[in-house]
Coordinates of C-alpha atoms in Angstrom, one line a residue:
X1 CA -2.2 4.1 -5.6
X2 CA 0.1 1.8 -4.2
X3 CA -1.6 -0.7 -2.0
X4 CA 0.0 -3.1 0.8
X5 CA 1.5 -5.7 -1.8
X6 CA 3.3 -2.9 -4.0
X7 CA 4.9 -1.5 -1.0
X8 CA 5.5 -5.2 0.5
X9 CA 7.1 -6.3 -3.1
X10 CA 9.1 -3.0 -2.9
X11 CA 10.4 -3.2 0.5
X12 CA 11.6 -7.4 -0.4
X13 CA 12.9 -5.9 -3.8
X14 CA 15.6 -3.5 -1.9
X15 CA 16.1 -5.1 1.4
X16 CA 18.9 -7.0 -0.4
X17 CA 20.3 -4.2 -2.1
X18 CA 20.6 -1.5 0.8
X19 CA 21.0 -3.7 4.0
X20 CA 24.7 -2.7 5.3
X21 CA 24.8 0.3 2.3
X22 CA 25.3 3.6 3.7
X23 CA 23.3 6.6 2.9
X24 CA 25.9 9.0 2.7
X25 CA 24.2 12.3 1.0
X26 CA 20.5 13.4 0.5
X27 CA 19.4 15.9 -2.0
X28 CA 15.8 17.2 -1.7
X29 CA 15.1 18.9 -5.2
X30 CA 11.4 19.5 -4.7
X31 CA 10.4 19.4 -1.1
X32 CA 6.9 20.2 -1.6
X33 CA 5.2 16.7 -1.7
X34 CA 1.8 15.7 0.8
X35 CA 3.5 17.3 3.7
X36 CA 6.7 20.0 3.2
X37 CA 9.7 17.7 3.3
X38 CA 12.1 19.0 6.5
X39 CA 15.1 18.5 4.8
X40 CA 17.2 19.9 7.5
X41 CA 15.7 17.2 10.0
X42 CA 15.9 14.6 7.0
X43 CA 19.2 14.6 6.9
X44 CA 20.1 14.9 10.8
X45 CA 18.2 11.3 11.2
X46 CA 19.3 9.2 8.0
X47 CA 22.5 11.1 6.3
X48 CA 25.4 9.2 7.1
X49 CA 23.6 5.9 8.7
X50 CA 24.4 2.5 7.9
X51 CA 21.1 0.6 6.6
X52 CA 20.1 -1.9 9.3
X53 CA 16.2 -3.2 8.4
X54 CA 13.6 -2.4 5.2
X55 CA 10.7 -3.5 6.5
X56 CA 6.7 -2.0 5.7
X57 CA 3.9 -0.9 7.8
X58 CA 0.8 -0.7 6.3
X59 CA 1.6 1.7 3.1
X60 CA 4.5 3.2 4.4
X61 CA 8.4 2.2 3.9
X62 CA 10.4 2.0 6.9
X63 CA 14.0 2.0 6.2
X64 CA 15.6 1.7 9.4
X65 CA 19.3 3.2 9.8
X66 CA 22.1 3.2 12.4
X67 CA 21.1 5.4 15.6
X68 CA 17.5 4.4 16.3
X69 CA 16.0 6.3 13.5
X70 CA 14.1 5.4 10.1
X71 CA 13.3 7.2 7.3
X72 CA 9.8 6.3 6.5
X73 CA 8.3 6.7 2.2
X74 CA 5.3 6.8 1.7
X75 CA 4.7 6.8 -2.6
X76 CA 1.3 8.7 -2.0
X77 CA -0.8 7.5 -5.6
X78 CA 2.3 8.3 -8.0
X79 CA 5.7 7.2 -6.1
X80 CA 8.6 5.1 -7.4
X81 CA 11.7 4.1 -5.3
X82 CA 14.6 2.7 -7.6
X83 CA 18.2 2.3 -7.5
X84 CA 20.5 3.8 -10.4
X85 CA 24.0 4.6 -10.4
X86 CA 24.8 7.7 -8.6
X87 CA 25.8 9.4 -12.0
X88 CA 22.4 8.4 -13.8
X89 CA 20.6 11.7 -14.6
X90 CA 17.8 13.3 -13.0
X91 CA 14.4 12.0 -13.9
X92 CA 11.8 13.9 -14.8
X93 CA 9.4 14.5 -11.5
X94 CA 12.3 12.8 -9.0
X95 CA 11.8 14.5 -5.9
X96 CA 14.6 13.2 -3.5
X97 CA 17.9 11.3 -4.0
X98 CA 19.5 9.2 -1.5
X99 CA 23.0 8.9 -2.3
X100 CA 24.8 5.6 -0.9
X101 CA 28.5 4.7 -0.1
X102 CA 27.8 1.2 -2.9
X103 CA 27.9 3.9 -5.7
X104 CA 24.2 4.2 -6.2
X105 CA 21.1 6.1 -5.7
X106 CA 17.8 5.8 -4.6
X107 CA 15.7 7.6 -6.3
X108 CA 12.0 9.4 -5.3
X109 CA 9.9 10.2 -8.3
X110 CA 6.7 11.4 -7.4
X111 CA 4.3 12.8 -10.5
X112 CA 1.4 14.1 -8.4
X113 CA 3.3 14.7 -5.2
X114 CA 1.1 12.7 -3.1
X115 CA 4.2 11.0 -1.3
X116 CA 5.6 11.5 1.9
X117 CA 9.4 11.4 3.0
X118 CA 10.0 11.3 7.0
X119 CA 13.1 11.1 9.1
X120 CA 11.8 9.9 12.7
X121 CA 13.5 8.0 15.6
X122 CA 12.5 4.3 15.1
X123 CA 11.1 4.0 18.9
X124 CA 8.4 6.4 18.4
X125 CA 7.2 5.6 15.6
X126 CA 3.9 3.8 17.1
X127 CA 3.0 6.7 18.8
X128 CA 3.7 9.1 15.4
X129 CA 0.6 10.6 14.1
X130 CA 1.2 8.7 10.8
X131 CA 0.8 5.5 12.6
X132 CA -1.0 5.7 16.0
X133 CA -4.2 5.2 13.9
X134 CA -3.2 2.1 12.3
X135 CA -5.4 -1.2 12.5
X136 CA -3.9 -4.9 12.1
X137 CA -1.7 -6.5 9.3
X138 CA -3.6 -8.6 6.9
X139 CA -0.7 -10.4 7.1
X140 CA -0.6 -11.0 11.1
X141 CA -1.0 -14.7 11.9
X142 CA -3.4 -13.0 14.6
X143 CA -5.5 -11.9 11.8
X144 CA -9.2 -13.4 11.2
X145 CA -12.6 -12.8 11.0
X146 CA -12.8 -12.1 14.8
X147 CA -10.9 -8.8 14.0
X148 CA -12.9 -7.9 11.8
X149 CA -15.9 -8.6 14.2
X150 CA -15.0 -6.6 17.1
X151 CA -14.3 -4.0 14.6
X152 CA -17.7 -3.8 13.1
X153 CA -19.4 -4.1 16.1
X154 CA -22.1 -1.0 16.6
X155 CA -21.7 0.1 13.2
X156 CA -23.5 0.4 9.3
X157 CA -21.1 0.9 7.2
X158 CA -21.2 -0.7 3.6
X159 CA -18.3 -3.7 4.0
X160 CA -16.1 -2.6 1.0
X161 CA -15.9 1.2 2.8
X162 CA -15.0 -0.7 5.8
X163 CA -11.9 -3.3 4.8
X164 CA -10.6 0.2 3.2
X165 CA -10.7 1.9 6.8
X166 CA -6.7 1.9 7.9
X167 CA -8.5 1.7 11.6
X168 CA -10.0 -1.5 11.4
X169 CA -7.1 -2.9 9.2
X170 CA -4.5 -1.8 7.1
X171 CA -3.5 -1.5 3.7
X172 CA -6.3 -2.8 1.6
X173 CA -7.4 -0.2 -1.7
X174 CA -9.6 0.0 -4.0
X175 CA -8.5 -3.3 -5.8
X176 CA -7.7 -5.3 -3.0
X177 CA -11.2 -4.8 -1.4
X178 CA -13.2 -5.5 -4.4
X179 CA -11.5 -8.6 -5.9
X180 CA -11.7 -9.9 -2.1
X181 CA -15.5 -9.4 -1.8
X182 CA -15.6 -11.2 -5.0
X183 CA -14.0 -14.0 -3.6
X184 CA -16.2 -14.3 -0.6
X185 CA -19.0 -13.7 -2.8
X186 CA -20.2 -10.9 -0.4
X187 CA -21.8 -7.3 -1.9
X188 CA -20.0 -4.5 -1.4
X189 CA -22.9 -2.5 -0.5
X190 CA -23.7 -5.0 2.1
X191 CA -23.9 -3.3 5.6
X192 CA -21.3 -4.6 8.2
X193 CA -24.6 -5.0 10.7
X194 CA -25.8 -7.7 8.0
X195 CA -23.0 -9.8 7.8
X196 CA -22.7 -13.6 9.7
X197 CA -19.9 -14.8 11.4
X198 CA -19.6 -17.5 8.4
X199 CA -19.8 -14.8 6.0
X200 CA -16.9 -12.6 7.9
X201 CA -14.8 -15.9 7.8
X202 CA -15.2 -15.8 4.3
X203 CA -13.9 -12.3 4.0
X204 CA -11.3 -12.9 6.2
X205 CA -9.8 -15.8 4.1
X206 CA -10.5 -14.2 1.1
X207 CA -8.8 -10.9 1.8
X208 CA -5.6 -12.8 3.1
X209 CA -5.7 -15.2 -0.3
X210 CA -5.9 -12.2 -2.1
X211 CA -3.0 -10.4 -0.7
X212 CA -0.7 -13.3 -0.7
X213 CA -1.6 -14.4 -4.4
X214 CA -0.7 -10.0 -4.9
X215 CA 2.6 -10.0 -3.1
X216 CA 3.5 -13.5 -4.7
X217 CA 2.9 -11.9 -8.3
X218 CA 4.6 -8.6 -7.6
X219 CA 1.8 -6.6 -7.0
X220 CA -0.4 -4.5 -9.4
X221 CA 0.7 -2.5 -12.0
X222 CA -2.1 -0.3 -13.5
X223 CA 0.0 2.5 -14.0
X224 CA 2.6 3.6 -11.8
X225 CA 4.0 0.8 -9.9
X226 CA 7.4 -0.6 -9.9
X227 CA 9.9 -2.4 -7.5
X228 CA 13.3 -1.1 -6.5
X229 CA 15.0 -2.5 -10.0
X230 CA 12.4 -0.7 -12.2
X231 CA 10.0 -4.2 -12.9
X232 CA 6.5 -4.0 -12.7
X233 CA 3.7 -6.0 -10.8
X234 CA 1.7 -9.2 -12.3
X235 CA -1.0 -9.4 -10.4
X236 CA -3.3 -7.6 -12.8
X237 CA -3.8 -10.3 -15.1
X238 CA -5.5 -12.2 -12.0
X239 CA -8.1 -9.6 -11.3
X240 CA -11.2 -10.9 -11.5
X241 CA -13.7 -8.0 -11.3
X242 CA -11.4 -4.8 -10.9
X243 CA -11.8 -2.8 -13.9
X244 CA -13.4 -5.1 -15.8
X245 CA -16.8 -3.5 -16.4
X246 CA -19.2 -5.1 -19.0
X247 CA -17.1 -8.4 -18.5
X248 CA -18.0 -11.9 -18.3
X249 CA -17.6 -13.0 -14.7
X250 CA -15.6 -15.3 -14.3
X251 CA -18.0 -17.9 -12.3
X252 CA -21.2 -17.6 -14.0
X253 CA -20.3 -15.1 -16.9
X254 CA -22.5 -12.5 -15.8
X255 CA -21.5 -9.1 -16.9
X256 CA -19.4 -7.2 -14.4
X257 CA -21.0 -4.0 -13.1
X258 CA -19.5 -0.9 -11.6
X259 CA -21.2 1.9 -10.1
X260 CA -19.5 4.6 -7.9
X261 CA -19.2 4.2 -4.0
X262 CA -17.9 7.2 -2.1
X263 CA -15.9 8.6 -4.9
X264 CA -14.0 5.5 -6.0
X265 CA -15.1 2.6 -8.6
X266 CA -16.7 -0.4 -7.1
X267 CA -16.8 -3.4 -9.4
X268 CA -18.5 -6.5 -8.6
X269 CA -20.9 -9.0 -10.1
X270 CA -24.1 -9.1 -9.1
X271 CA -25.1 -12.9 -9.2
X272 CA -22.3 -13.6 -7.0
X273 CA -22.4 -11.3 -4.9
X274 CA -24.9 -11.2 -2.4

């Protein structure tokens, strides 16, 4: 699934391209993604709006458009967002089309139909049900391990479940949250009620390293990821523990171990990580 950097990388990769475009026509082939696309309501906020902003929240897109509205993208675990020239054929699984005035289209493609496309006015957008629930941006120069303390306050909840809550802060999968314990050198089945405020500063500055070295290298590409042009991510060949099961570690050439945690793959090294 994409994760903050994918949709980060992708939102940098079209800003240039759509900025000042106009999306003049949208097509809804398949509406039935996550949530029933309202095409009728779809087309009422973007079609026929000047591009003003492409900016990211947590996982979502937000494209913002001429009259206060956005249409928000969500690429659910499959999505892809790329231009082509409006005449380029239909792709197999491509959901949506957004034609613009440049010539081109931006195209949804959406295998498993996880994604979600919105049209909403750009003021309420805080107070949306998709976003109300949000915690902070990794990213946010107000981010650091204080968030992260508040946050954990009162609770037991293994660490790695926690940095993948979207309440306490945003954005950070499966990846994300195990190569940054790795970094920090914390466990991932370490409860939040165990953890020192010199250990949370660890996490902290891990978890922002690791995003920034992600977005830097395009993001991850295990399987489905692209930017707007079509290119995938880089990131993968700096993981140090995700997917690598049976692995030397990297530090002390241990061999990686993964067990499952809550339904997804946990991989971390047990010297290391304590």
């Amino acid at each position: 699934m994409p994760e903050l950097p994918e949709v980060e990388v992708l939102a940098r990769s079209l800003a240039p391209h759509l900025i000042g475009d106009s999306i003049d026509l949208i097509e809804v082939y398949n509406p039935a993604l996550r949530e029933q696309v309202d095409t009728a309501n779809l087309k009422r906020c973007v079609e026929g709006r000047r591009v003003l902003t492409v900016e990211r929240r947590a996982k979502y897109l937000l494209v913002g458009v001429q009259g206060d509205q956005t249409l928000v993208v969500h690429l659910g675990m499959s999505g892809r967002l790329t231009l082509a020239a409006a005449g380029t054929a239909r792709e197999p699984h491509e959901h949506a089309a957004f034609y613009l005035s440049s010539g081109r289209k931006l195209r949804f493609r959406d295998p498993r139909r996880f994604g979600l496309l919105l049209g909403l006015p750009t003021g309420s957008l805080p107070l949306d049900r998709h976003f109300c629930h949000l915690g902070q941006e990794p990213v946010d120069e107000s981010f650091s391990a204080v968030t992260l303390v508040d946050a954990a306050r009162g609770r037991r909840v293994a660490v790695k479940s926690f940095l993948m809550d979207a309440k306490v802060v945003v954005g950070v999968g499966n990846i994300y949250a195990c190569e940054t314990l790795f970094r920090a050198g914390v466990h991932p089945l370490r409860s939040v009620a165990r953890i020192s405020l010199k250990r949370w500063e660890r996490i902290a500055g891990s978890l922002v390293e690791v995003i920034r070295a992600a977005i830097d290298e395009g993001g991850t590409t295990l399987n489905d990821f692209v930017d707007g042009s079509g290119d995938p991510g880089y990131f993968q060949v700096s993981l140090s523990v995700y997917g690598r099961e049976g692995q030397p570690c990297p530090r002390c050439a241990t061999a990686v171990r993964r067990r499952v945690q809550q339904g997804r793959s946990t991989f971390y090294c047990a010297r290391c990580q304590t």
